Tab-separated table of C-alpha atoms in Angstrom:
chain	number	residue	atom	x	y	z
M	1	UNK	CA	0.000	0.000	0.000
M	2	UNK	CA	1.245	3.781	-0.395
M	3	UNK	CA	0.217	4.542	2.970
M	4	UNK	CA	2.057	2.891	5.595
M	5	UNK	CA	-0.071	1.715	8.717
M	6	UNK	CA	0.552	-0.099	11.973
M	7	UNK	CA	-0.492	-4.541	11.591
M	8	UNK	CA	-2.816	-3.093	14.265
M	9	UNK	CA	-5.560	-0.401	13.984
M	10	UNK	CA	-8.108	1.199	15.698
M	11	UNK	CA	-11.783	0.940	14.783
M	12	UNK	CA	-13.765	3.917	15.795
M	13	UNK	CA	-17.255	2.818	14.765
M	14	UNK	CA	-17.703	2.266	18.689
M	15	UNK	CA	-17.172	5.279	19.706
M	16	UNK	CA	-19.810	6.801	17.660
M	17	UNK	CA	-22.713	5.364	19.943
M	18	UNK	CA	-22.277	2.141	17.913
M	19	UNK	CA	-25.568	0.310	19.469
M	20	UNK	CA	-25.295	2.008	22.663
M	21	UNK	CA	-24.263	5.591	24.483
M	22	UNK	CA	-20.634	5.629	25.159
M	23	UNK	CA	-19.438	8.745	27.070
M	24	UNK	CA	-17.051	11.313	26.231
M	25	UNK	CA	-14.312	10.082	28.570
M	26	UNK	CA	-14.546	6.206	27.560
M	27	UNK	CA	-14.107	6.859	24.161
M	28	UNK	CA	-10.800	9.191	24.631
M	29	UNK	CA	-9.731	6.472	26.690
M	30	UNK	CA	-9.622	3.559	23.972
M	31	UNK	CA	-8.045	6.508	21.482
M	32	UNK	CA	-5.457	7.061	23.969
M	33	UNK	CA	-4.876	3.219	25.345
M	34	UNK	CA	-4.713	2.431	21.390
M	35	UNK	CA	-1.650	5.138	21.019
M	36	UNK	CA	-0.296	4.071	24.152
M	37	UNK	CA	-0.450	0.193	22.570
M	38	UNK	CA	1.704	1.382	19.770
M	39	UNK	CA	-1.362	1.806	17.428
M	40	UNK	CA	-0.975	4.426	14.420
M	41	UNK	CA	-3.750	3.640	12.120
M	42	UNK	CA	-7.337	4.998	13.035
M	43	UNK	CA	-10.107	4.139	11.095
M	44	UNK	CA	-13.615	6.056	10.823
M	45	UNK	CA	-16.449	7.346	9.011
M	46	UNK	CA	-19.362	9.854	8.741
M	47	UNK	CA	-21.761	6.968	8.688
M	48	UNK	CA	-20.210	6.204	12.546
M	49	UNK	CA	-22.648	8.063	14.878
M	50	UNK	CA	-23.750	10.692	12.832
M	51	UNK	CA	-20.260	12.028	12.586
M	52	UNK	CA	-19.577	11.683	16.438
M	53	UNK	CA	-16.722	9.090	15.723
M	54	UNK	CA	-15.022	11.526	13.452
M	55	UNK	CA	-15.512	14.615	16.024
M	56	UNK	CA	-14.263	12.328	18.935
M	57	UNK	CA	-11.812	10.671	17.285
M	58	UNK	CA	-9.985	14.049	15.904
M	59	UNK	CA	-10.363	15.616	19.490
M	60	UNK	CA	-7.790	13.093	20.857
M	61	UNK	CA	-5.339	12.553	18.060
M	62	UNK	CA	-5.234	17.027	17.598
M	63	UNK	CA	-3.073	16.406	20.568
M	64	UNK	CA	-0.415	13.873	18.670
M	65	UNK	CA	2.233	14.857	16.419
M	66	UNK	CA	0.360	14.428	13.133
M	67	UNK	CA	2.823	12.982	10.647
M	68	UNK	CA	3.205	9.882	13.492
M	69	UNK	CA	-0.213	8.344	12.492
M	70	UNK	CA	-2.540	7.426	9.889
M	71	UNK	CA	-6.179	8.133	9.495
M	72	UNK	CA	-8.625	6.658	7.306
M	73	UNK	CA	-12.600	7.982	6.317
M	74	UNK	CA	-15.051	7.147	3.787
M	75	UNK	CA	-17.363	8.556	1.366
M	76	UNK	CA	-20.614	7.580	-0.032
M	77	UNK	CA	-22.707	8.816	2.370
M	78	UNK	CA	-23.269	12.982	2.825
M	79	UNK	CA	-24.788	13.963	6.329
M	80	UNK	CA	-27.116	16.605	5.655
M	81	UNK	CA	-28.595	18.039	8.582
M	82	UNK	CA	-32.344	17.042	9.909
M	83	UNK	CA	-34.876	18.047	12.712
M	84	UNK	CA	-33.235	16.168	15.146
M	85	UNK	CA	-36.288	14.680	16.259
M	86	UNK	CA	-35.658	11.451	17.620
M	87	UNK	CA	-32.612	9.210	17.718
M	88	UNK	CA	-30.686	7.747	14.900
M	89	UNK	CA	-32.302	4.269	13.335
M	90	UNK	CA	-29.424	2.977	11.909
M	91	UNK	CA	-27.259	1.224	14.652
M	92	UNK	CA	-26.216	4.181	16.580
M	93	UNK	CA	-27.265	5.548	19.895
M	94	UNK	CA	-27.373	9.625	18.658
M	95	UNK	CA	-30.064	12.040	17.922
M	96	UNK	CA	-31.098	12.132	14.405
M	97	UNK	CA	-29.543	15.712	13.769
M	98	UNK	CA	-28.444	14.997	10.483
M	99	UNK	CA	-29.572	12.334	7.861
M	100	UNK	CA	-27.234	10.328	5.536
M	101	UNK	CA	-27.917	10.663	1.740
M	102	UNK	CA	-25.967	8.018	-0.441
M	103	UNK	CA	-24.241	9.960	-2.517
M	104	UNK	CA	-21.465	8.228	-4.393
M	105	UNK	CA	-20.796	11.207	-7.564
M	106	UNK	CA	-17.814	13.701	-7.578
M	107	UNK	CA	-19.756	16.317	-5.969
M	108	UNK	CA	-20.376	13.868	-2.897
M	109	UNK	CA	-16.847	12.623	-2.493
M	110	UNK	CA	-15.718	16.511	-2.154
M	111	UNK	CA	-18.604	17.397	-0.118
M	112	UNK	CA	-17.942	14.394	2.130
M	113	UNK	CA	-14.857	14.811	2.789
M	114	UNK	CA	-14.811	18.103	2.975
M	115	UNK	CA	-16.924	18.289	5.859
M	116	UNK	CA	-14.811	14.958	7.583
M	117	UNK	CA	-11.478	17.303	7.755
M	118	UNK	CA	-13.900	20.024	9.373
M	119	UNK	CA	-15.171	17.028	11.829
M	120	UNK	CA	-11.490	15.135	12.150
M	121	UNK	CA	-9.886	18.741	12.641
M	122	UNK	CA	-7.557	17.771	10.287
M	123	UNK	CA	-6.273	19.406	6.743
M	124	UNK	CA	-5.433	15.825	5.254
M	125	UNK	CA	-6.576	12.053	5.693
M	126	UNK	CA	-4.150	9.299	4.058
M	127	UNK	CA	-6.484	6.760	3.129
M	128	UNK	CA	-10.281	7.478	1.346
M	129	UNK	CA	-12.594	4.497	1.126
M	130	UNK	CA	-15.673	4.289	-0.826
M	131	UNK	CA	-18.378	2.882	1.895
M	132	UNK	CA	-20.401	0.373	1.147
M	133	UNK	CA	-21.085	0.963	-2.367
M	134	UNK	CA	-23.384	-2.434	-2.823
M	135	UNK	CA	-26.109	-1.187	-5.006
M	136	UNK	CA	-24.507	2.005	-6.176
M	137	UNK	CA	-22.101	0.299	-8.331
M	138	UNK	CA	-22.381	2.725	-11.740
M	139	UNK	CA	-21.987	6.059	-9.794
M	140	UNK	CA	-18.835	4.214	-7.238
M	141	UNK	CA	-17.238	3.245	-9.922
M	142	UNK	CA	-17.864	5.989	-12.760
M	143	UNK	CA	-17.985	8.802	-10.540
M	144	UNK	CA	-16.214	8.396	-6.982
M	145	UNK	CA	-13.373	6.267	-7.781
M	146	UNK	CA	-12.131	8.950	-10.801
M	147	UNK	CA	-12.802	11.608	-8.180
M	148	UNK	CA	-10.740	9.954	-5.456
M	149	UNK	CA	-8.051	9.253	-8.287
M	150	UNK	CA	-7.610	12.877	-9.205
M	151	UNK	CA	-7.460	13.698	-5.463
M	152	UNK	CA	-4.568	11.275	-5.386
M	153	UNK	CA	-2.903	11.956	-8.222
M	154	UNK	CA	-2.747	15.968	-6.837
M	155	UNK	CA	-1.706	14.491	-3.878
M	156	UNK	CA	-4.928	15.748	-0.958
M	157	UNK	CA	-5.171	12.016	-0.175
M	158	UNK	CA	-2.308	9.009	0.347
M	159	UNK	CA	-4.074	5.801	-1.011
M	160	UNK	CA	-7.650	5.221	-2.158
M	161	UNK	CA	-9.311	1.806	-1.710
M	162	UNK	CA	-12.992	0.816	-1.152
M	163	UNK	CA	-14.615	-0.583	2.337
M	164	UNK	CA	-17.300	-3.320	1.998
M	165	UNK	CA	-18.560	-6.385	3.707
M	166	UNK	CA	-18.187	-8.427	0.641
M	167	UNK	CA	-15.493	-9.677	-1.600
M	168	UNK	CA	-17.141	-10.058	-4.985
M	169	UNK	CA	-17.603	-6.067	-5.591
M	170	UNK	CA	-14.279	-5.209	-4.421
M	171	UNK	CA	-12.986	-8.111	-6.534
M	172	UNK	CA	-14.001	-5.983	-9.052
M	173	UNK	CA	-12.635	-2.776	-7.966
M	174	UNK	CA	-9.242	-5.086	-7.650
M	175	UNK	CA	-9.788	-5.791	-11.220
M	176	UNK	CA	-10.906	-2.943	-12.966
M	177	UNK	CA	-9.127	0.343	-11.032
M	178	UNK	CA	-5.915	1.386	-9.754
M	179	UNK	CA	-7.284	1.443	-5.750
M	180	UNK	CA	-4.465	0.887	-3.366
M	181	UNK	CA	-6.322	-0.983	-0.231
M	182	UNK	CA	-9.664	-2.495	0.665
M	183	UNK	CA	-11.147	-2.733	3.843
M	184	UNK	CA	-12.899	-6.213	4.172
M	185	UNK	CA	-15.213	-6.042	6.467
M	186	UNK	CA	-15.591	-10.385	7.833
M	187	UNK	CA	-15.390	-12.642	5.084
M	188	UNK	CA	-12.084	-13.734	5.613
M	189	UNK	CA	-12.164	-15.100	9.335
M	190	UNK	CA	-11.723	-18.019	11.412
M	191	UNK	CA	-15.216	-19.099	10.534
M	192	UNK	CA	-15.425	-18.394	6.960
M	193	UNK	CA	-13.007	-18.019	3.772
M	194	UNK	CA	-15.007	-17.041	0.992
M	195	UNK	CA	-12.609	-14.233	0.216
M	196	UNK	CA	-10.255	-16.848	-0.128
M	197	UNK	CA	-10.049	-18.072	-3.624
M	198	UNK	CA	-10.063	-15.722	-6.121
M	199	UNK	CA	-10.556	-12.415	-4.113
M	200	UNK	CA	-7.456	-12.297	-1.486
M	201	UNK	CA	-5.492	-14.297	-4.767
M	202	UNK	CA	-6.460	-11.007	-7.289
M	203	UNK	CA	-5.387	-8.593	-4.588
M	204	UNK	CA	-1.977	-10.331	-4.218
M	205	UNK	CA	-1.638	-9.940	-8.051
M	206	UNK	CA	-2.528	-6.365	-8.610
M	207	UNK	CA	-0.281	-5.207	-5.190
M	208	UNK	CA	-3.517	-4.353	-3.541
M	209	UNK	CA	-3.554	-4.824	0.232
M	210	UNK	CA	-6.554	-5.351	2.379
M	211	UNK	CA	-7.474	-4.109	5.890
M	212	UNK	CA	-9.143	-6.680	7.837
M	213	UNK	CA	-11.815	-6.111	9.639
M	214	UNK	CA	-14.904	-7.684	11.277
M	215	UNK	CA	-12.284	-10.425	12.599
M	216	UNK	CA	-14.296	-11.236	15.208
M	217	UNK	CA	-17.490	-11.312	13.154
M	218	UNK	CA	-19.330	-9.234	15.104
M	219	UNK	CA	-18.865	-10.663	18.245
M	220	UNK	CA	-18.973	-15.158	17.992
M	221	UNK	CA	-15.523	-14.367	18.353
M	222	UNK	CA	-14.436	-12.216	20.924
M	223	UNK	CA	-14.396	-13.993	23.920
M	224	UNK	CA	-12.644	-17.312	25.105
M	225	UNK	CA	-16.206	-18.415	26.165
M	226	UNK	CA	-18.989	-18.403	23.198
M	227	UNK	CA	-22.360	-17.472	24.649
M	228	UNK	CA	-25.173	-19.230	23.000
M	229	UNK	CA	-26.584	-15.574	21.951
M	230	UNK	CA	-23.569	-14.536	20.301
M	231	UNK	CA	-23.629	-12.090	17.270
M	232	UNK	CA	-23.039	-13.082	13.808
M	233	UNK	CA	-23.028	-10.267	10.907
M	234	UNK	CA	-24.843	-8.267	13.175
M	235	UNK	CA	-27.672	-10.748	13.799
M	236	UNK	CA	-28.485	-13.962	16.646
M	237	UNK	CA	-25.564	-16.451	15.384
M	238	UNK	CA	-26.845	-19.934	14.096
M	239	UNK	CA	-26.967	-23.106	16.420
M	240	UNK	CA	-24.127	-24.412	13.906
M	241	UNK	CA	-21.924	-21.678	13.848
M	242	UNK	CA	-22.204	-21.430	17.608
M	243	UNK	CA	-21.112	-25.083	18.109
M	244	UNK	CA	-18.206	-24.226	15.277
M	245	UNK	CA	-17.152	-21.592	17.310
M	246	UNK	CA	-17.003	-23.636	20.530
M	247	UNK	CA	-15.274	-26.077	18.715
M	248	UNK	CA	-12.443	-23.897	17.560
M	249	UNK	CA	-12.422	-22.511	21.279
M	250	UNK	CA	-11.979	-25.863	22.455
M	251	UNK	CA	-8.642	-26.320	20.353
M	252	UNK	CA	-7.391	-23.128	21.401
M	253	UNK	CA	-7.808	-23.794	25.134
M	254	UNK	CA	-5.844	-26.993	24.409
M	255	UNK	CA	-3.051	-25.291	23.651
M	256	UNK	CA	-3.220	-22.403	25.949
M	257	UNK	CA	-4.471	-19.465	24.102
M	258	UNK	CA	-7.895	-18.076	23.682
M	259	UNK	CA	-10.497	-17.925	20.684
M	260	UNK	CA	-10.180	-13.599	19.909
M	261	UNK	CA	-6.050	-14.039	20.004
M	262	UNK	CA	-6.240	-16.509	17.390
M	263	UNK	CA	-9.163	-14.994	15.399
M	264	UNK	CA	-7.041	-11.557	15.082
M	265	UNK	CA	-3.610	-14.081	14.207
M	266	UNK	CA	-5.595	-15.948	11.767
M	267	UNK	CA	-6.470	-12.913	9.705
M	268	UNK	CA	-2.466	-11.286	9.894
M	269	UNK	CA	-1.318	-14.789	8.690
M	270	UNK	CA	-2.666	-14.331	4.716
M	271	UNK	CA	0.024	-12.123	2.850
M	272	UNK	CA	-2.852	-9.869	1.459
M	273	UNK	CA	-3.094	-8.392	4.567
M	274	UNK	CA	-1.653	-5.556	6.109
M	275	UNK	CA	-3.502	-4.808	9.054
M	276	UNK	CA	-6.461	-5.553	11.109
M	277	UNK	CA	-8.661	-2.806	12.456
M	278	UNK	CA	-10.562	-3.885	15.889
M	279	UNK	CA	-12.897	-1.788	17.282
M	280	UNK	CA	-13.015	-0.575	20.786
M	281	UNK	CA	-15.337	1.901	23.197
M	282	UNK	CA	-13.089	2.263	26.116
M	283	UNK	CA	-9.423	1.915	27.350
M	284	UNK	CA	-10.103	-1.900	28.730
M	285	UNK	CA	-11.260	-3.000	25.707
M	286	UNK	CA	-8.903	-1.330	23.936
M	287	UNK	CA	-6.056	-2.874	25.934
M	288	UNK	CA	-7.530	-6.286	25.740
M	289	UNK	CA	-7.424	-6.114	22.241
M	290	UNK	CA	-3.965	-5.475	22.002
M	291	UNK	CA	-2.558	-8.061	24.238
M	292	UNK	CA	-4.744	-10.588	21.902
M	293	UNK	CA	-3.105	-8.737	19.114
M	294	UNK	CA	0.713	-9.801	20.406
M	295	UNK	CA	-0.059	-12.984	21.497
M	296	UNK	CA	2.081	-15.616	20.055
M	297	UNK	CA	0.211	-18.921	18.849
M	298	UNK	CA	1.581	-22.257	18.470
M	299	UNK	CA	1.869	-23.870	15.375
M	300	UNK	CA	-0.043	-26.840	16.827
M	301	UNK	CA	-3.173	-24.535	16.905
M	302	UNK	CA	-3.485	-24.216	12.931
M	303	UNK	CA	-2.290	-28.168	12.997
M	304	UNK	CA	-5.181	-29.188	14.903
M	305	UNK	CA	-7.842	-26.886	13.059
M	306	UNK	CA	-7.128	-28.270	10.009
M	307	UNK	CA	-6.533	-32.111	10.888
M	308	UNK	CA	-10.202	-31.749	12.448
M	309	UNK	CA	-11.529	-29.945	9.928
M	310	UNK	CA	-12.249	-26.800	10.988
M	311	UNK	CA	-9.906	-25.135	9.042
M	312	UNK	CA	-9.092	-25.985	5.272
M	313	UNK	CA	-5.811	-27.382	4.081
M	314	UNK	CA	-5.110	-24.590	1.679
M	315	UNK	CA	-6.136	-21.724	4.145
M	316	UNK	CA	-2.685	-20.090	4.584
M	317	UNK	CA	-1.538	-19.428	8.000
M	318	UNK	CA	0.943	-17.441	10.128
C-alpha cells in the first residue's frame, strides 16, 4: 500500500454510539490506550454516529504529532442536517440531527470529505474508502473512484481503496481500477473463507492490500467463552456456527491461548493483509485487544484446526 499503517488499527465505529451511548471520557480512553499500545492507524467514518466518531476521534489525536499516524474515512454517504427529532435508526445511539444521503458522484466525495477534515480537525486524511457501495455500483465506480483518483494523483489524499462487507464487488474494484487498499469487512475469518479463492489471490496480483476487519465477526468471536446468543453479521448467530465456534475454542484452550487471540492471528497470517482494524469503546477493551493482538500462537493450533476440519488445508496461515 502507499500509505504505511501499523499490523494493528483502531476501529472507531464504537465510539460513535455504535448500538449504545458511550461517554465522552470512555471513548478518549480507547483513542489514547490504542496510542499508548503502539497503534498508528485509526479508522472512521461519517456513517459512525452521525459524525460523532469523526468529532471524537480528531479531538484526541489534535493532541499527537500528526505525521506519526494514519487516518482513514469514507465517502458515499453525505450527512445533511435534519430536525433532530428522535434518535438515529441505523445502529447508533445519537439524535437524528443529520440524515445520511448516499451519494457516491464527484460532488459527494468533495462534499464528504470536505466536511470529515472540518469534523477530524484535520487538513489531510491518508487513506479514502468508498463505503459500502453495494447497489450504487455505476456512480462508485464511474464517478467516486475517478474523483478519489484525481485527489490522489494531486496528492490531498495518500491511497484510495474501497470498504465493503463483501469480496465479490471489491474483486471488481481489484480488477478494474488502480485502488491501493480495501477494507474487508468479515469474510475472511476463522469461521469463513469465501474471500479466499479468487478475491485475497487477485489482490496479491494487482499489489492491492486489504485491511481486515470484522475479525471477530461481530462478536462469535471475541471472547474465550462463546455465549449461546452470540452475534453473527450483526444478527443472533446460528446453532451451527455457535457449536463451530465452541469447537475452535476448544482447540485453542488446548493449547493455551484463547479464541479472539487466534481470530485476530488468523487474519495477519494471509500475505494480502496488512492490518487488522478492531474496534473498541473504552481503554479496557482497547487494551484487551492489544494483548490478543501480540499474542504468540503455536503452530499446533493451525495443525489441529485443520486435521479436524475446521480449518481448510489450503487456508494459509501465520
Amino acid at each position: 500500500m502507499k500509505v504505511a499503517v501499523s499490523r494493528l488499527g483502531f476501529g472507531a465505529a464504537p465510539i460513535g454510539n455504535l448500538y449504545r451511548e458511550t461517554s465522552d471520557a470512555d471513548a478518549s480512553g480507547a483513542v489514547e490506550a490504542a496510542w499508548d499500545a503502539g497503534v498508528r492507524y485509526f479508522d472512521t467514518a461519517p456513517h459512525y454516529g452521525l459524525g460523532l466518531s469523526e468529532r471524537r476521534l480528531g479531538a484526541v489525536l489534535a493532541g499527537k504529532p500528526r505525521e506519526e499516524f494514519v487516518i482513514s474515512t469514507k465517502i458515499g454517504r453525505v450527512l445533511e442536517p435534519s430536525d433532530g427529532v428522535g434518535m438515529d435508526d441505523q445502529g447508533f445511539a445519537v439524535p437524528r440531527t443529520f440524515r445520511r444521503v448516499r451519494d457516491y458522484s464527484a460532488d459527494g466525495v468533495r462534499r464528504s470529505l470536505e466536511s470529515s477534515l472540518e469534523r477530524l480537525g484535520t487538513d489531510h486524511v491518508e487513506i479514502v474508502y468508498i463505503h459500502d457501495p453495494d447497489d450504487h455500483w455505476d456512480e462508485a465506480f464511474g464517478e467516486a473512484y475517478p474523483a478519489l483518483e484525481s485527489l490522489r494523483s494531486q496528492g490531498v489524499v495518500g491511497a484510495i481503496g474501497v470498504g465493503m462487507n463483501q469480496w465479490e464487488m471489491p474483486e471488481r474494484f481489484v480488477r478494474e481500477t488502480d485502488i491501493d487498499v480495501v477494507m474487508l469487512a468479515g469474510r475472511y475469518t476463522l469461521l469463513e473463507q469465501p474471500a479466499l479463492p479468487s478475491f485475497l489471490p487477485a489482490c496479491v496480483e494487482r499489489g492491492v492490500s486489504v485491511v481486515a476487519c470484522g475479525v471477530f465477526n461481530s462478536g462469535l468471536l471475541s471472547k474465550p467463552v462463546v455465549a449461546a446468543d452470540s452475534k453473527y453479521d450483526y444478527e443472533d448467530a446460528p446453532p451451527a456456527l455457535v457449536a463451530r465456534a465452541r469447537a475452535v475454542a476448544e482447540v485453542c484452550s488446548r493449547h493455551g491461548v484463547t479464541l479472539p487471540e487466534v481470530a485476530i492471528q488468523f487474519a495477519l497470517g494471509h500475505p494480502a493483509v496488512e492490518s487488522v482494524v478492531i474496534g473498541a469503546r473504552n481503554a479496557q477493551q482497547m487494551t484487551s485487544n492489544a494483548a490478543y493482538f501480540s499474542s504468540s500462537i503455536p503452530a499446533g493450533v493451525w495443525d489441529e484446526l485443520k486435521s479436524l476440519g475446521l480449518l481448510g488445508a489450503e487456508v494459509p496461515t501465520p
